[in-house]
């Protein structure tokens, strides 16, 4: 019997036992549904992470921190008493210290080949922000980072001068501006305390008003100033402390993306902790993948159960059609073709189950996507990302599984003795 | 030419053994029409199944055109049955849920007849049993006589060179029965199809070239009716069932 004829007959046979076929398919459908959804959530999650990371990091950047003493005092296996080191550090008490980066580290790193520049990370603390005739407000202060995508309501934050500042639109009203464009060019003051509690006002001109971004993690901070201004503010606030001219870390900008990995390994050789944007991404990817793996496991379990359903259904189908099998054998149908007929039936069941499950998953996903996005505040991102090839491979995979499950019953069919089979009515 | 040589068929094992055919030998020339007559349970169907290679004898051989069919590979037997033999089984074995046309199509599909030729052949076969108007009906909805005719259409659609028919007119009224007989004998006369008809019906048997009578698994007589000559094997008490 030819392929098309066999497939058609197999399909017709199934239609005779509609309910049985449907129920068996539904069991597979549950697995297909779960798997399709978990694949969609996986791709959605990964592309969300990718967007998130690329909106907040620079692919040419390596994030450097000094190596920390890995031993925590009191922890089992810890070295106990630690030798005093002259290096600047922050003490958190109990002997727990955070080693900091010195100016000499920054200079050394700048000399590494392919390093374009090194931006120390300034831990800025503004006491308050105010404008003439307005009240004082608390505000977060950050250093401008070109790799963080900002959206502006007015002006632009590119080429920020040393005395310029980016203000979040939340601060327009409190600082006495009617709208974003009217704030541009106006002066505001940021107060900073030195370690002795002496307050100093730094005056800035508003260069841009930033909008809230769905993706930016730190980019939508209240106030943003450039690196030089940050250095000035930081040095004032830390003068005379061990933190003066010492930093939690630094961002190393390499000359090209290709240079990132060599610079990273050089930094590691020199005893720094160095992470690239990609490292960050893969760390978060691991979480997404683990979650997806758990979901996939449930799907696989559902499919495992449905395998027994297929075997059972097909076995009954063989018994029911014993005389039909006998007739086909008597008419000269090859044993191989009889077996194939039943395996194609199983494939049909797999296809049906896969299509039902994947179809439901896609429809549900389409409907649920906007709600999920809303609930999780993801902006334009869709958490469930469906790909045709994924749904197709789920269906094809299930057809293969179904055919494998159908091997046992189909072998029984092909081994029937035609005479015995013809005697059964 | 079909030659059956010393065929013995036993069912069951050892003390429960039942000899359904006992040292049966006969020969059927190409293009003959042969009636196999005997009481119920005498072994007619068993003989037909063995002659067509569906069942295997305990001993003995069946030669078709000089070739012992039990020495062929399974694939060759399958091809031989698909291309050369038409079967009309005592129980019809129709696919009740499939259409009349799909039932007739089955032997063609098994014999790998290209799709383009099938439709016409199915149409012709159904016409010859006067079932054309039922082509699209489900086989389950046919009357007993219509089913019998459908089975015949399925047996002849392949243009077989041998037709084995187990009670082909058993369920038909005399008028329709006569039509089917005409059809089968027509194929026999015009296309030289060898006919092997198992029947209780003496009238139908009388229309055949040869009458083989069996009783309790042994050949009682082989009558070469009409002008065929050799009647040496005639027996005395071959009575119809
Ligand atoms: N599988 C089997 N096991 C045991 N005995 C069997 C088996 N098949 C057939 N027989 C016996 O063999 C004998 C011949 O059976 P067969 O079907 O050939 O009879 P038949 O001549 O075609 O009868 P009918 O006219 O009623 O169809 C019967 O006695 C039957 O009971
Ligand atoms: Mg019989």
Coordinates of N, CA and C in Angstrom, one line a residue, chain A residues 1-2 4-5 8-9 12-13 16 323-324 327-335 417-419 422-425, chain B residues 11 49 54-55 75 78 81-82 87 89 91 93 95 97-98 102 105-107 109-110 112-115 118 154:
Chain A
X1 N 0.8 -1.2 0.0 CA 0.0 0.0 0.0 C 0.9 1.2 0.0
X2 N 0.5 2.2 -0.7 CA 1.3 3.4 -0.8 C 1.1 4.3 0.4
X4 N 0.4 7.5 0.8 CA -0.8 8.4 1.0 C -2.0 7.5 1.3
X5 N -2.2 6.4 0.6 CA -3.3 5.5 0.9 C -3.3 5.0 2.3
X8 N -4.3 7.8 4.6 CA -5.7 8.1 4.5 C -6.6 7.1 5.3
X9 N -6.2 5.8 5.0 CA -7.0 4.7 5.7 C -6.8 4.8 7.2
X12 N -9.1 7.5 8.4 CA -10.5 7.1 8.4 C -10.8 6.2 9.5
X13 N -9.8 5.2 9.8 CA -10.0 4.3 10.9 C -10.2 5.1 12.2
X16 N -13.6 6.5 12.9 CA -14.6 5.6 13.3 C -14.7 5.6 14.9
X323 N -10.5 -8.9 12.1 CA -11.0 -9.5 10.8 C -10.6 -8.6 9.7
X324 N -10.6 -7.3 9.9 CA -10.1 -6.4 8.9 C -8.7 -6.6 8.5
X327 N -8.5 -9.7 6.5 CA -8.9 -9.5 5.1 C -7.8 -8.8 4.3
X328 N -7.2 -7.8 4.9 CA -6.1 -7.1 4.2 C -4.9 -8.0 3.9
X329 N -4.6 -8.9 4.8 CA -3.6 -9.9 4.6 C -3.9 -10.8 3.5
X330 N -5.2 -11.3 3.5 CA -5.7 -12.2 2.5 C -5.6 -11.6 1.1
X331 N -5.8 -10.3 1.1 CA -5.8 -9.6 -0.2 C -4.4 -9.3 -0.6
X332 N -3.4 -9.7 0.2 CA -2.0 -9.6 -0.2 C -1.3 -8.4 0.4
X333 N -1.9 -7.8 1.4 CA -1.2 -6.6 2.1 C 0.0 -7.2 2.9
X334 N 1.2 -6.5 2.7 CA 2.4 -7.0 3.4 C 2.3 -6.8 4.9
X335 N 2.9 -7.6 5.6 CA 2.9 -7.5 7.1 C 3.4 -6.1 7.5
X417 N -2.2 -14.1 12.3 CA -2.3 -15.1 11.2 C -3.6 -14.8 10.5
X418 N -3.5 -14.6 9.1 CA -4.7 -14.2 8.4 C -5.9 -15.1 8.6
X419 N -5.6 -16.4 8.6 CA -6.7 -17.3 8.8 C -7.4 -17.2 10.1
X422 N -9.4 -14.0 10.1 CA -10.6 -14.1 9.3 C -11.7 -14.8 10.0
X423 N -11.3 -15.7 10.9 CA -12.3 -16.5 11.6 C -13.0 -15.6 12.7
X424 N -12.3 -14.5 13.2 CA -12.9 -13.7 14.2 C -13.9 -12.7 13.5
X425 N -15.1 -12.7 14.1 CA -16.1 -11.7 13.4 C -16.5 -10.7 14.4
Chain B
X11 N -6.5 -29.7 12.4 CA -6.6 -28.6 13.4 C -6.4 -29.2 14.8
X49 N -9.0 -22.1 1.3 CA -7.9 -21.3 2.0 C -6.6 -21.9 1.7
X54 N -3.6 -19.1 1.8 CA -3.9 -18.4 3.1 C -3.6 -19.3 4.3
X55 N -3.9 -20.5 4.1 CA -3.7 -21.5 5.2 C -2.6 -22.5 4.8
X75 N 6.7 -12.3 0.7 CA 6.5 -11.1 -0.1 C 5.9 -11.6 -1.5
X78 N 2.3 -12.6 -1.1 CA 1.5 -11.4 -1.0 C 1.2 -10.8 -2.4
X81 N -1.1 -12.9 -4.5 CA -2.5 -12.8 -4.1 C -3.1 -11.4 -4.5
X82 N -2.3 -10.4 -4.3 CA -2.8 -9.0 -4.6 C -3.1 -8.9 -6.1
X87 N -10.9 -12.7 -4.0 CA -11.6 -13.5 -3.0 C -13.0 -13.1 -2.7
X89 N -15.3 -14.1 0.3 CA -15.3 -14.9 1.5 C -16.7 -15.2 2.0
X91 N -18.0 -15.2 5.0 CA -18.4 -14.0 5.7 C -17.8 -12.8 5.0
X93 N -16.6 -9.7 5.4 CA -15.5 -8.8 5.8 C -15.5 -7.5 5.0
X95 N -15.9 -3.3 5.3 CA -15.7 -2.2 6.2 C -16.9 -1.4 6.3
X97 N -18.0 0.9 8.0 CA -17.9 2.4 8.2 C -17.3 3.1 7.0
X98 N -16.8 2.3 6.1 CA -16.3 3.0 4.9 C -17.3 2.9 3.8
X102 N -14.8 2.9 -1.3 CA -13.6 2.7 -0.5 C -13.3 1.2 -0.3
X105 N -12.0 -0.2 -3.3 CA -10.7 0.4 -3.6 C -9.6 -0.4 -2.9
X106 N -9.9 -1.1 -1.8 CA -8.9 -1.7 -1.0 C -7.9 -2.6 -1.7
X107 N -8.4 -3.6 -2.5 CA -7.5 -4.5 -3.3 C -6.6 -3.7 -4.2
X109 N -5.5 -0.6 -3.8 CA -4.5 0.1 -3.0 C -3.4 -0.9 -2.6
X110 N -3.9 -2.1 -2.2 CA -2.9 -3.1 -1.8 C -2.0 -3.5 -3.0
X112 N -1.0 -1.6 -5.3 CA -0.3 -0.4 -5.8 C -0.8 0.1 -7.1
X113 N -2.1 -0.1 -7.4 CA -2.6 0.5 -8.7 C -2.7 2.0 -8.5
X114 N -2.1 2.7 -9.5 CA -2.1 4.1 -9.4 C -3.4 4.8 -9.3
X115 N -3.5 5.8 -8.5 CA -4.7 6.5 -8.2 C -5.6 6.8 -9.5
X118 N -7.7 4.0 -10.6 CA -8.6 3.4 -9.6 C -10.1 3.7 -9.8
X154 N -15.6 -6.2 -5.1 CA -14.3 -6.1 -4.6 C -13.4 -7.2 -5.1

